[in-house]
Amino acid sequence: MKEKVIWGTGWIAAKYVGTLRHNDISFFIDSDIEKKGKTFLGRPVKMPDEIKSWDNIVIYIQINFYEEIAELLRKKNLVEGRDFLKYDEPKLIEIDDIDQDCDSVYEFLRSDKSLGGKIWCWGSLLGFHKSYNIFYKKLYESLHEEYTVISDAVYINQLESAERSGSSVYVLPKIFAADMLRPIVRKENADYSVILQEKYPELMEIAKEYEGIYSDLENGEAHLFTYKQASFIEKMLLSFRPKGVIILCSFPTSHRILAVLCKKQGIPVIYTHKGALPKTWALEIGGGMGESLPAVYSDVFKMLPVNADEMEEAKDVWKYLNESRINRKIQPQNNWKSRVCYRIKKNRPIIFYAGLNDTQSGLAYYGENARIYHSPMFSSSMEAVPFLADLAKKNDWNLLYKPHPMYRPTEEQKNSFPDNVIYVDAADINDVIDFSDVTITILSSTAYVALIRKKPVVMLGYNQLRRKDCTYEAFTKDNIDFAISSAINEGFSQKQQDAFTKHIAQLLKYYLYADLEVGAVTFGKPLPKNINDVYELSELVCGKSCLLTEREAD
């Protein structure tokens, strides 16, 4: 019998082991030389060149690097579906088992008296990204606040979570693993859409996000997930009354449920996420992308003052980011150009459309919130592809489309794309941008990468660049053709470059915090000395003061 192995040693790999569908995983494969000879989740990590016989193993590959790794394995004459495959299949679970697990976790939490009155740091990526742990440790040291990590990475047990994050960690019940589990809903079970409407009517639209993310949910499973998660969160908040909650990323559906319930109980929420510029972090009360303070209060943010020294620093940071080609994600290295060059029409503009991870960009469900804050025209990143293809055909442009590595189209979707769409997968984003004349996106941070590389950008939706005069903007379909044509003809103008320099200076002065990795170049705000400092920007742009102080005065 072939041994089962997993390629990769990150949080996605951990999730797959955590589903308990493949407890017999023999080892992990990873090409990161720093992991050679180490273990991951109690199993050895091997380098690809240490595999003696590829014929004796079945390899499970995470979706975000699937094509790149699959190409390597095909060259070894391995067969997809037999020798290697994606791992993305959820596990079935009885509702009674969900309830028992929730009760067990709650009783364990209640037995620990240290949860009350602290700041809770809530998220799933802690412990897997070195920079996350460094930033959070230094943040709480600077704030002089007692904090507790609440992990919705339910696939990693409490002990290992604590070892990885370097702090005390409490792991949530399995119901928070919506991507890993599917409840078995029987006819005799209650109608959770009715129950949710009665108990948490404000969460009905959030339940639709689960339906948007997981197309296989049926029989009220989305409402069940929403209701069970909300019930557990509400019980925690009422029992322990945290001083405040810092949420890592505003877009996961369970995090949106948490934010709604915190607001309902008057518990302040601060969102944190990777910054718009590489090597930075954001802490704010707004949210991510188009819900961020620089986007919602774009005109006010644009007028915040910066001095000559701060403008010079911004130029230096821009130069460093451009020359270092640093990115928030490790970029694949391959011969992607050879796969597309033969389709490029010479002497015609090349427009590049950068896709999104829709579920982590506010487009899990295309409702009023998505239209107002994220994408005024397109309900998904892929919906824009045929529209742009029609414009490219009419204007005789070359159109490249690169999806987000975590949100790739299915084969059926790819086959439905118009013939003039040149599909690019597993390529260094810097190279794709340099190869193109114009970058187009709805709201991806690729827009910042393109500006850093001094290429014109057309925005079809909202992020922190909204109305900052750095990009060409088209927020109605009628304006897209003109915006792209203007970007092609006028390029990244000097006026836009000056505006981008000012925007960088404003981000570094008012919005972004340095990531503080040891030995690395750092830029951005110093860490806040107290929790009130986090609210400085909100006071400047919208006049909202620190709710933590208000609660303490009650």
Coordinates of C-alpha atoms in Angstrom, one line a residue:
M1 CA 0.0 0.0 0.0
K2 CA 1.3 3.5 -0.9
E3 CA 2.2 5.9 1.9
K4 CA 0.2 9.1 2.2
V5 CA 2.2 12.3 2.4
I6 CA 1.4 16.0 2.3
W7 CA 3.3 18.6 0.3
G8 CA 3.7 21.7 2.5
T9 CA 4.0 22.5 6.2
G10 CA 1.8 25.5 6.7
W11 CA -1.6 26.1 8.2
I12 CA -3.5 24.5 5.2
A13 CA -1.5 21.3 5.6
A14 CA -2.3 21.3 9.3
K15 CA -6.0 21.7 8.5
Y16 CA -5.9 18.7 6.3
V17 CA -4.3 16.5 9.0
G18 CA -6.7 18.0 11.5
T19 CA -9.8 16.7 9.7
L20 CA -8.8 13.2 10.9
R21 CA -9.5 11.8 7.5
H22 CA -5.8 11.1 7.0
N23 CA -4.4 10.2 10.3
D24 CA -2.0 7.8 8.6
I25 CA 0.0 10.6 7.0
S26 CA 3.6 9.3 7.0
F27 CA 5.6 12.5 6.4
F28 CA 5.5 16.0 4.9
I29 CA 7.4 17.3 1.9
D30 CA 8.7 20.8 1.8
S31 CA 11.3 22.5 -0.4
D32 CA 12.2 25.1 2.3
I33 CA 15.8 24.1 3.3
E34 CA 15.3 25.6 6.8
K35 CA 12.8 22.8 7.5
K36 CA 15.1 20.0 6.5
G37 CA 15.4 17.4 9.3
K38 CA 12.6 18.9 11.3
T39 CA 9.2 17.7 12.2
F40 CA 5.7 19.1 11.7
L41 CA 2.7 17.9 13.7
G42 CA 4.9 15.0 15.0
R43 CA 5.8 13.8 11.5
P44 CA 9.2 14.2 9.7
V45 CA 9.7 16.8 7.0
K46 CA 11.6 15.7 3.9
M47 CA 13.1 17.7 1.1
P48 CA 12.1 16.6 -2.5
D49 CA 15.6 15.4 -3.2
E50 CA 15.3 13.0 -0.2
I51 CA 12.4 11.1 -1.7
K52 CA 13.9 7.7 -2.7
S53 CA 10.9 6.4 -4.5
W54 CA 8.1 8.6 -5.8
D55 CA 6.1 5.5 -6.9
N56 CA 5.5 4.4 -3.4
I57 CA 3.6 7.5 -2.1
V58 CA 0.4 9.4 -2.7
I59 CA 0.9 13.1 -2.4
Y60 CA -1.8 15.6 -1.3
I61 CA -1.1 19.1 -2.4
Q62 CA -2.6 22.3 -1.1
I63 CA -4.6 24.4 -3.6
N64 CA -2.5 27.6 -3.6
F65 CA 0.6 25.9 -4.9
Y66 CA -1.1 23.0 -6.7
E67 CA -0.3 23.8 -10.3
E68 CA 3.4 24.6 -9.6
I69 CA 3.9 21.4 -7.7
A70 CA 1.8 19.3 -10.0
E71 CA 3.9 20.4 -13.0
L72 CA 7.0 19.2 -11.1
L73 CA 5.4 15.9 -10.4
R74 CA 4.2 15.4 -14.0
K75 CA 7.8 15.7 -15.1
K76 CA 8.6 12.7 -12.8
N77 CA 5.9 10.8 -14.8
L78 CA 3.5 10.8 -11.8
V79 CA -0.2 10.7 -12.7
E80 CA -2.7 13.2 -11.3
G81 CA -5.5 11.5 -9.4
R82 CA -3.5 8.4 -8.8
D83 CA -0.1 9.6 -7.5
F84 CA -1.0 13.2 -6.4
L85 CA -4.2 15.2 -5.9
K86 CA -5.6 18.3 -4.2
Y87 CA -6.8 18.1 -0.6
D88 CA -10.1 19.9 -0.1
E89 CA -12.7 17.3 1.0
P90 CA -14.6 18.1 4.2
K91 CA -15.5 15.6 6.9
L92 CA -19.1 14.7 7.9
I93 CA -20.1 15.2 11.5
E94 CA -23.3 14.6 13.5
I95 CA -25.0 17.6 15.0
D96 CA -25.0 15.9 18.4
D97 CA -21.2 15.6 18.1
I98 CA -21.0 19.3 17.4
D99 CA -23.0 20.2 20.5
Q100 CA -21.0 17.9 22.7
D101 CA -17.8 19.4 21.5
C102 CA -19.1 22.9 22.1
D103 CA -20.2 22.0 25.6
S104 CA -16.8 20.3 26.3
V105 CA -14.8 23.3 25.2
Y106 CA -17.0 25.8 27.0
E107 CA -16.7 23.8 30.3
F108 CA -12.9 23.8 29.9
L109 CA -12.8 27.5 29.3
R110 CA -15.1 28.2 32.3
S111 CA -12.8 26.2 34.5
D112 CA -10.0 28.7 33.8
K113 CA -10.6 32.0 35.6
S114 CA -8.0 33.9 33.7
L115 CA -10.1 34.7 30.6
G116 CA -12.1 37.5 32.0
G117 CA -11.2 41.2 31.7
K118 CA -8.3 40.6 29.3
I119 CA -7.9 41.6 25.7
W120 CA -8.7 38.7 23.4
C121 CA -6.6 38.2 20.3
W122 CA -8.9 36.1 18.0
G123 CA -7.7 34.4 14.8
S124 CA -6.4 31.3 13.1
L125 CA -3.0 32.2 11.5
L126 CA -1.2 32.8 14.8
G127 CA 1.6 30.2 15.2
F128 CA 2.1 29.5 11.5
H129 CA 3.6 32.8 10.3
K130 CA 6.7 34.0 12.1
S131 CA 6.0 37.7 11.4
Y132 CA 2.5 37.3 13.0
N133 CA 4.0 36.0 16.2
I134 CA 6.7 38.7 16.3
F135 CA 4.3 41.5 15.8
Y136 CA 1.7 40.3 18.3
K137 CA 4.2 39.6 21.0
K138 CA 5.8 43.0 20.7
L139 CA 2.4 44.7 20.4
Y140 CA 1.2 43.4 23.7
E141 CA 4.5 44.1 25.4
S142 CA 4.2 47.7 24.1
L143 CA 0.6 48.0 25.3
H144 CA 1.3 46.6 28.7
E145 CA -2.0 44.7 28.4
E146 CA -2.9 41.2 29.5
Y147 CA -4.1 39.2 26.6
T148 CA -5.2 35.7 25.6
V149 CA -5.1 34.1 22.2
I150 CA -8.4 32.6 21.0
S151 CA -7.6 30.3 18.1
D152 CA -10.1 29.2 15.5
A153 CA -7.4 27.0 14.1
V154 CA -9.3 24.0 15.5
Y155 CA -7.1 21.6 13.7
I156 CA -4.1 22.4 16.0
N157 CA -4.4 21.3 19.6
Q158 CA -3.9 23.7 22.5
L159 CA -0.4 22.5 23.4
E160 CA 1.0 22.9 19.9
S161 CA -0.8 26.2 19.4
A162 CA 0.8 27.5 22.5
E163 CA 4.3 26.3 21.5
R164 CA 3.9 27.9 18.0
S165 CA 2.5 31.3 19.3
G166 CA 4.7 31.5 22.4
S167 CA 1.7 32.4 24.5
S168 CA -1.3 30.9 26.2
V169 CA -3.9 29.8 23.6
Y170 CA -7.5 28.6 23.9
V171 CA -8.7 26.6 20.9
L172 CA -12.4 26.9 19.8
P173 CA -14.7 24.0 19.1
K174 CA -14.9 22.2 15.7
I175 CA -18.0 24.2 14.5
F176 CA -15.5 27.0 13.7
A177 CA -14.0 24.8 11.0
A178 CA -16.6 25.4 8.3
D179 CA -14.1 24.6 5.6
M180 CA -13.3 21.2 7.1
L181 CA -16.7 19.9 8.3
R182 CA -20.2 19.3 7.0
P183 CA -22.9 18.7 9.5
I184 CA -25.3 15.8 8.8
V185 CA -28.7 17.6 8.7
R186 CA -31.6 15.1 8.9
K187 CA -35.3 15.8 8.2
E188 CA -36.1 15.5 11.9
N189 CA -33.5 18.2 12.8
A190 CA -34.7 21.7 13.6
D191 CA -34.9 24.3 10.8
Y192 CA -31.9 26.5 11.6
S193 CA -32.9 29.2 9.2
V194 CA -36.0 29.8 11.4
I195 CA -34.0 29.5 14.6
L196 CA -31.3 32.0 13.4
Q197 CA -34.0 34.5 12.3
E198 CA -35.6 34.3 15.7
K199 CA -32.4 34.5 17.8
Y200 CA -30.0 36.5 15.6
P201 CA -31.8 38.3 12.8
E202 CA -28.8 40.6 12.3
L203 CA -26.8 37.5 11.2
M204 CA -29.1 36.3 8.4
E205 CA -27.1 38.1 5.7
I206 CA -23.8 36.8 7.2
A207 CA -25.2 33.2 6.8
K208 CA -25.4 33.9 3.1
E209 CA -21.7 34.4 3.1
Y210 CA -21.2 30.8 4.1
E211 CA -23.4 29.8 1.1
G212 CA -21.3 31.9 -1.1
I213 CA -18.0 30.4 0.1
Y214 CA -19.1 26.8 0.2
S215 CA -21.4 25.9 -2.7
D216 CA -22.0 22.4 -1.4
L217 CA -23.8 23.6 1.7
E218 CA -27.5 22.6 1.7
N219 CA -30.4 21.8 4.0
G220 CA -29.8 24.8 6.1
E221 CA -26.1 24.0 6.9
A222 CA -25.1 27.6 6.4
H223 CA -27.6 28.8 9.0
L224 CA -26.6 26.0 11.3
F225 CA -22.9 27.1 11.2
T226 CA -23.9 30.7 11.8
Y227 CA -26.2 29.8 14.7
K228 CA -23.9 27.4 16.5
Q229 CA -20.9 29.8 16.2
A230 CA -23.0 32.8 17.3
S231 CA -24.3 30.8 20.3
F232 CA -20.9 29.8 21.4
I233 CA -19.4 33.3 20.9
E234 CA -22.3 34.9 22.8
K235 CA -21.9 32.5 25.7
M236 CA -18.1 33.3 25.9
L237 CA -18.7 37.1 25.8
L238 CA -21.4 37.0 28.5
S239 CA -19.4 34.7 30.7
F240 CA -16.0 36.4 30.5
R241 CA -16.5 40.0 29.4
P242 CA -13.2 40.7 27.7
K243 CA -11.8 44.2 27.9
G244 CA -11.7 44.2 24.1
V245 CA -11.2 41.9 21.1
I246 CA -8.5 42.2 18.5
I247 CA -9.6 40.3 15.4
L248 CA -7.0 39.0 13.0
C249 CA -8.6 39.8 9.6
S250 CA -12.1 41.1 9.3
F251 CA -13.4 38.9 6.4
P252 CA -13.7 35.3 7.7
T253 CA -17.4 34.8 8.3
S254 CA -17.0 33.7 12.0
H255 CA -15.0 36.9 12.6
R256 CA -17.9 38.9 11.2
I257 CA -20.2 37.1 13.6
L258 CA -17.9 37.9 16.4
A259 CA -17.7 41.6 15.5
V260 CA -21.5 41.9 15.3
L261 CA -22.0 40.3 18.8
C262 CA -19.2 42.4 20.3
K263 CA -20.9 45.5 19.1
K264 CA -24.2 44.3 20.4
Q265 CA -22.7 43.9 23.9
G266 CA -20.6 47.1 23.8
I267 CA -17.3 45.3 23.6
P268 CA -14.8 47.2 21.5
V269 CA -13.2 45.6 18.4
I270 CA -10.0 46.4 16.7
Y271 CA -9.1 44.8 13.4
T272 CA -5.6 43.8 12.5
H273 CA -4.2 42.6 9.2
K274 CA -1.2 42.7 7.0
G275 CA -0.6 46.3 5.7
A276 CA -1.2 47.7 2.3
L277 CA 2.6 47.9 1.9
P278 CA 4.9 44.9 2.4
K279 CA 6.5 44.6 5.8
T280 CA 3.8 46.5 7.6
W281 CA 0.7 45.9 9.7
A282 CA -2.6 47.8 10.2
L283 CA -4.5 48.2 13.4
E284 CA -7.8 50.0 13.1
I285 CA -11.5 50.0 13.9
G286 CA -12.8 49.9 10.3
G287 CA -11.9 46.6 8.7
G288 CA -10.0 45.4 5.6
M289 CA -9.7 46.8 2.1
G290 CA -12.7 49.0 1.3
E291 CA -13.9 49.0 4.9
S292 CA -10.6 50.4 6.1
L293 CA -10.5 54.0 7.4
P294 CA -8.3 55.3 4.5
A295 CA -10.9 53.9 2.1
V296 CA -14.2 54.9 3.9
Y297 CA -12.8 58.4 4.8
S298 CA -10.7 58.7 1.6
D299 CA -11.0 62.4 1.1
V300 CA -10.2 63.3 4.7
F301 CA -7.3 60.8 4.8
K302 CA -5.9 62.3 1.6
M303 CA -5.7 65.7 3.2
L304 CA -3.7 64.6 6.3
P305 CA -0.5 66.6 6.5
V306 CA 3.0 65.2 5.8
N307 CA 6.2 67.2 5.9
A308 CA 9.2 67.3 3.5
D309 CA 11.2 64.7 5.6
E310 CA 8.3 62.3 5.6
M311 CA 8.0 62.7 1.8
E312 CA 11.7 61.9 1.4
E313 CA 11.3 58.8 3.6
A314 CA 8.4 57.7 1.4
K315 CA 10.6 58.0 -1.6
D316 CA 13.2 55.8 0.1
V317 CA 10.7 53.2 1.1
W318 CA 9.3 53.1 -2.5
K319 CA 12.8 52.7 -3.9
Y320 CA 13.5 49.9 -1.5
L321 CA 10.3 48.0 -2.2
N322 CA 10.8 48.4 -6.0
E323 CA 14.4 47.2 -6.0
S324 CA 13.9 44.4 -3.4
R325 CA 10.8 43.1 -5.2
I326 CA 9.6 42.0 -1.7
N327 CA 6.1 40.7 -1.5
R328 CA 3.7 39.6 1.2
K329 CA 3.8 36.1 -0.3
I330 CA 6.6 33.9 -1.6
Q331 CA 6.6 34.2 -5.4
P332 CA 7.0 31.1 -7.6
Q333 CA 9.8 31.0 -10.1
N334 CA 9.1 29.3 -13.4
N335 CA 9.0 29.8 -17.2
W336 CA 5.5 31.1 -17.3
K337 CA 6.3 33.6 -20.1
S338 CA 7.1 30.7 -22.5
R339 CA 3.5 29.5 -22.0
V340 CA 1.9 32.8 -23.0
C341 CA 4.3 34.7 -25.3
Y342 CA 3.1 32.8 -28.4
R343 CA -0.4 34.2 -27.8
I344 CA 0.7 37.8 -27.4
K345 CA -0.1 40.1 -30.4
K346 CA 3.0 42.2 -31.0
N347 CA 2.8 46.0 -30.9
R348 CA -0.5 45.8 -29.0
P349 CA -1.0 46.9 -25.4
I350 CA -1.0 44.2 -22.7
I351 CA -3.5 44.7 -20.0
F352 CA -3.3 42.5 -16.9
Y353 CA -6.3 41.7 -14.7
A354 CA -5.4 40.5 -11.2
G355 CA -8.0 38.4 -9.5
L356 CA -9.0 38.3 -5.8
N357 CA -9.5 35.8 -3.1
D358 CA -13.2 36.7 -3.1
T359 CA -13.9 35.2 0.3
Q360 CA -11.2 37.2 2.0
S361 CA -12.0 40.4 0.1
G362 CA -15.6 41.1 1.1
L363 CA -17.2 39.3 -1.8
A364 CA -18.1 36.0 -0.1
Y365 CA -21.7 37.2 -0.6
Y366 CA -22.6 40.0 -2.9
G367 CA -25.0 42.0 -0.9
E368 CA -25.3 45.6 0.0
N369 CA -22.2 45.7 2.1
A370 CA -20.1 44.3 -0.8
R371 CA -21.5 46.8 -3.2
I372 CA -21.0 49.8 -1.0
Y373 CA -17.6 49.0 0.4
H374 CA -15.8 46.7 -2.0
S375 CA -17.1 46.1 -5.6
P376 CA -19.7 48.4 -7.0
M377 CA -20.2 46.4 -10.3
F378 CA -18.9 42.8 -10.2
S379 CA -20.2 40.2 -7.8
S380 CA -17.0 38.2 -8.1
S381 CA -13.5 38.6 -9.5
M382 CA -14.2 36.1 -12.2
E383 CA -17.4 37.9 -13.3
A384 CA -15.2 40.7 -14.6
V385 CA -13.2 38.4 -16.9
P386 CA -15.7 38.2 -19.8
F387 CA -16.4 41.9 -19.6
L388 CA -12.8 42.8 -19.9
A389 CA -12.4 40.2 -22.6
D390 CA -15.0 42.0 -24.7
L391 CA -13.2 45.3 -24.2
A392 CA -9.9 43.7 -25.1
K393 CA -11.4 42.2 -28.3
K394 CA -13.0 45.5 -29.3
N395 CA -9.8 47.5 -28.8
D396 CA -7.3 44.8 -30.0
W397 CA -5.6 44.6 -26.6
N398 CA -3.9 41.5 -25.1
L399 CA -5.6 40.4 -21.9
L400 CA -3.7 38.5 -19.2
Y401 CA -5.7 37.1 -16.3
K402 CA -4.0 35.7 -13.2
P403 CA -6.3 34.5 -10.4
H404 CA -5.5 34.7 -6.8
P405 CA -3.5 31.6 -5.8
M406 CA -6.2 30.7 -3.2
Y407 CA -9.1 31.3 -5.6
R408 CA -8.3 29.6 -8.8
P409 CA -11.1 28.8 -11.4
T410 CA -12.1 25.2 -12.0
E411 CA -11.4 23.6 -15.3
E412 CA -15.0 24.2 -16.3
Q413 CA -14.7 27.9 -15.5
K414 CA -11.4 28.2 -17.4
N415 CA -13.0 26.5 -20.4
S416 CA -15.8 29.0 -20.3
F417 CA -13.5 32.0 -20.6
P418 CA -13.5 33.8 -24.0
D419 CA -10.8 32.7 -26.4
N420 CA -8.8 35.9 -26.1
V421 CA -8.2 35.5 -22.3
I422 CA -4.6 34.6 -21.7
Y423 CA -4.6 32.6 -18.5
V424 CA -1.5 33.0 -16.2
D425 CA -1.0 30.7 -13.3
A426 CA 1.8 30.3 -10.7
A427 CA 3.9 33.3 -11.8
D428 CA 5.9 35.9 -10.0
I429 CA 3.5 38.8 -9.7
N430 CA 6.4 41.3 -10.2
D431 CA 7.2 39.8 -13.5
V432 CA 3.6 39.7 -14.7
I433 CA 3.2 43.4 -13.9
D434 CA 6.5 44.3 -15.6
F435 CA 5.5 42.3 -18.7
S436 CA 2.2 44.3 -18.9
D437 CA 1.4 47.9 -19.8
V438 CA -1.5 48.3 -17.4
T439 CA -2.7 46.4 -14.2
I440 CA -6.4 46.2 -13.5
T441 CA -8.0 44.9 -10.4
I442 CA -11.2 45.2 -8.4
L443 CA -9.5 45.7 -5.0
S444 CA -6.5 43.4 -4.8
S445 CA -3.3 44.6 -3.0
T446 CA -1.6 43.8 -6.4
A447 CA -2.6 47.4 -7.2
Y448 CA 0.1 48.5 -4.7
V449 CA 2.6 46.1 -6.2
A450 CA 2.0 47.6 -9.6
L451 CA 2.4 51.2 -8.4
I452 CA 5.6 50.3 -6.6
R453 CA 6.8 48.9 -10.0
K454 CA 5.8 52.2 -11.6
K455 CA 3.0 50.8 -13.7
P456 CA -0.4 52.5 -14.2
V457 CA -3.3 50.9 -12.3
V458 CA -7.1 50.8 -13.1
M459 CA -9.3 50.2 -10.0
L460 CA -12.7 48.7 -10.5
G461 CA -13.5 48.7 -6.8
Y462 CA -12.3 50.0 -3.4
N463 CA -9.3 49.6 -1.2
Q464 CA -7.1 52.0 0.6
L465 CA -6.1 53.6 -2.7
R466 CA -9.7 54.9 -3.2
R467 CA -9.7 58.6 -4.4
K468 CA -6.0 59.0 -3.7
D469 CA -5.2 60.3 -7.2
C470 CA -2.6 57.5 -7.7
T471 CA -4.7 55.3 -10.0
Y472 CA -7.3 55.5 -12.8
E473 CA -10.7 54.7 -11.3
A474 CA -13.8 53.2 -13.0
F475 CA -16.7 52.5 -10.7
T476 CA -19.3 52.1 -13.4
K477 CA -19.1 49.8 -16.4
D478 CA -19.5 52.6 -18.8
N479 CA -16.3 54.2 -17.6
I480 CA -14.0 51.1 -17.7
D481 CA -13.1 51.4 -21.4
F482 CA -12.1 55.0 -21.0
A483 CA -10.1 54.4 -17.9
I484 CA -8.1 51.6 -19.4
S485 CA -7.5 53.6 -22.6
S486 CA -6.3 56.6 -20.5
A487 CA -3.9 54.3 -18.5
I488 CA -2.5 52.9 -21.8
N489 CA -2.1 56.3 -23.4
E490 CA -1.0 58.4 -20.4
G491 CA 0.8 55.7 -18.3
F492 CA 1.7 56.3 -14.7
S493 CA 1.8 60.1 -14.8
Q494 CA 4.1 62.3 -12.8
K495 CA 1.0 63.7 -11.0
Q496 CA 0.1 60.1 -10.0
Q497 CA 3.6 59.3 -8.9
D498 CA 3.7 62.4 -6.7
A499 CA 0.3 61.5 -5.3
F500 CA 1.6 57.9 -4.6
T501 CA 4.6 59.3 -2.8
K502 CA 2.3 61.4 -0.6
H503 CA 0.0 58.4 0.0
I504 CA 3.0 56.2 1.1
A505 CA 4.1 59.0 3.5
Q506 CA 0.5 59.3 4.9
L507 CA 0.3 55.5 5.3
L508 CA 3.5 55.3 7.2
K509 CA 2.7 58.3 9.4
Y510 CA -0.9 57.6 10.3
Y511 CA -1.9 54.0 9.4
L512 CA 0.7 51.3 9.0
Y513 CA 2.9 49.8 11.8
A514 CA 6.4 48.3 11.2
D515 CA 6.4 44.5 11.3
L516 CA 9.5 44.5 13.5
E517 CA 11.2 41.4 12.1
V518 CA 14.7 41.2 13.6
G519 CA 17.5 42.3 11.2
A520 CA 15.1 43.5 8.5
V521 CA 14.6 46.9 7.1
T522 CA 11.6 48.5 9.0
F523 CA 9.3 51.4 8.2
G524 CA 6.0 52.5 9.6
K525 CA 4.6 53.7 12.9
P526 CA 6.1 52.6 16.1
L527 CA 3.9 50.2 18.1
P528 CA 1.2 52.0 20.2
K529 CA 2.1 52.6 23.8
N530 CA -1.5 52.2 25.0
I531 CA -4.7 51.1 23.5
N532 CA -5.9 54.7 23.0
D533 CA -3.1 55.2 20.4
V534 CA -4.8 52.8 18.1
Y535 CA -7.7 55.1 17.9
E536 CA -5.6 58.2 16.8
L537 CA -6.5 57.8 13.1
S538 CA -10.2 57.2 13.7
E539 CA -10.2 60.4 15.8
L540 CA -8.6 62.3 12.9
V541 CA -10.8 61.1 10.1
C542 CA -14.2 60.4 11.8
G543 CA -14.0 61.7 15.4
K544 CA -14.5 58.3 17.1
S545 CA -12.7 58.0 20.4
C546 CA -11.5 55.0 22.3
L547 CA -14.4 52.8 23.4
L548 CA -12.1 50.9 25.8
T549 CA -11.7 54.1 27.9
E550 CA -15.4 54.7 27.8
R551 CA -16.2 51.1 29.0
E552 CA -13.7 51.4 31.9
A553 CA -15.3 54.6 33.1
D554 CA -18.7 52.9 33.3

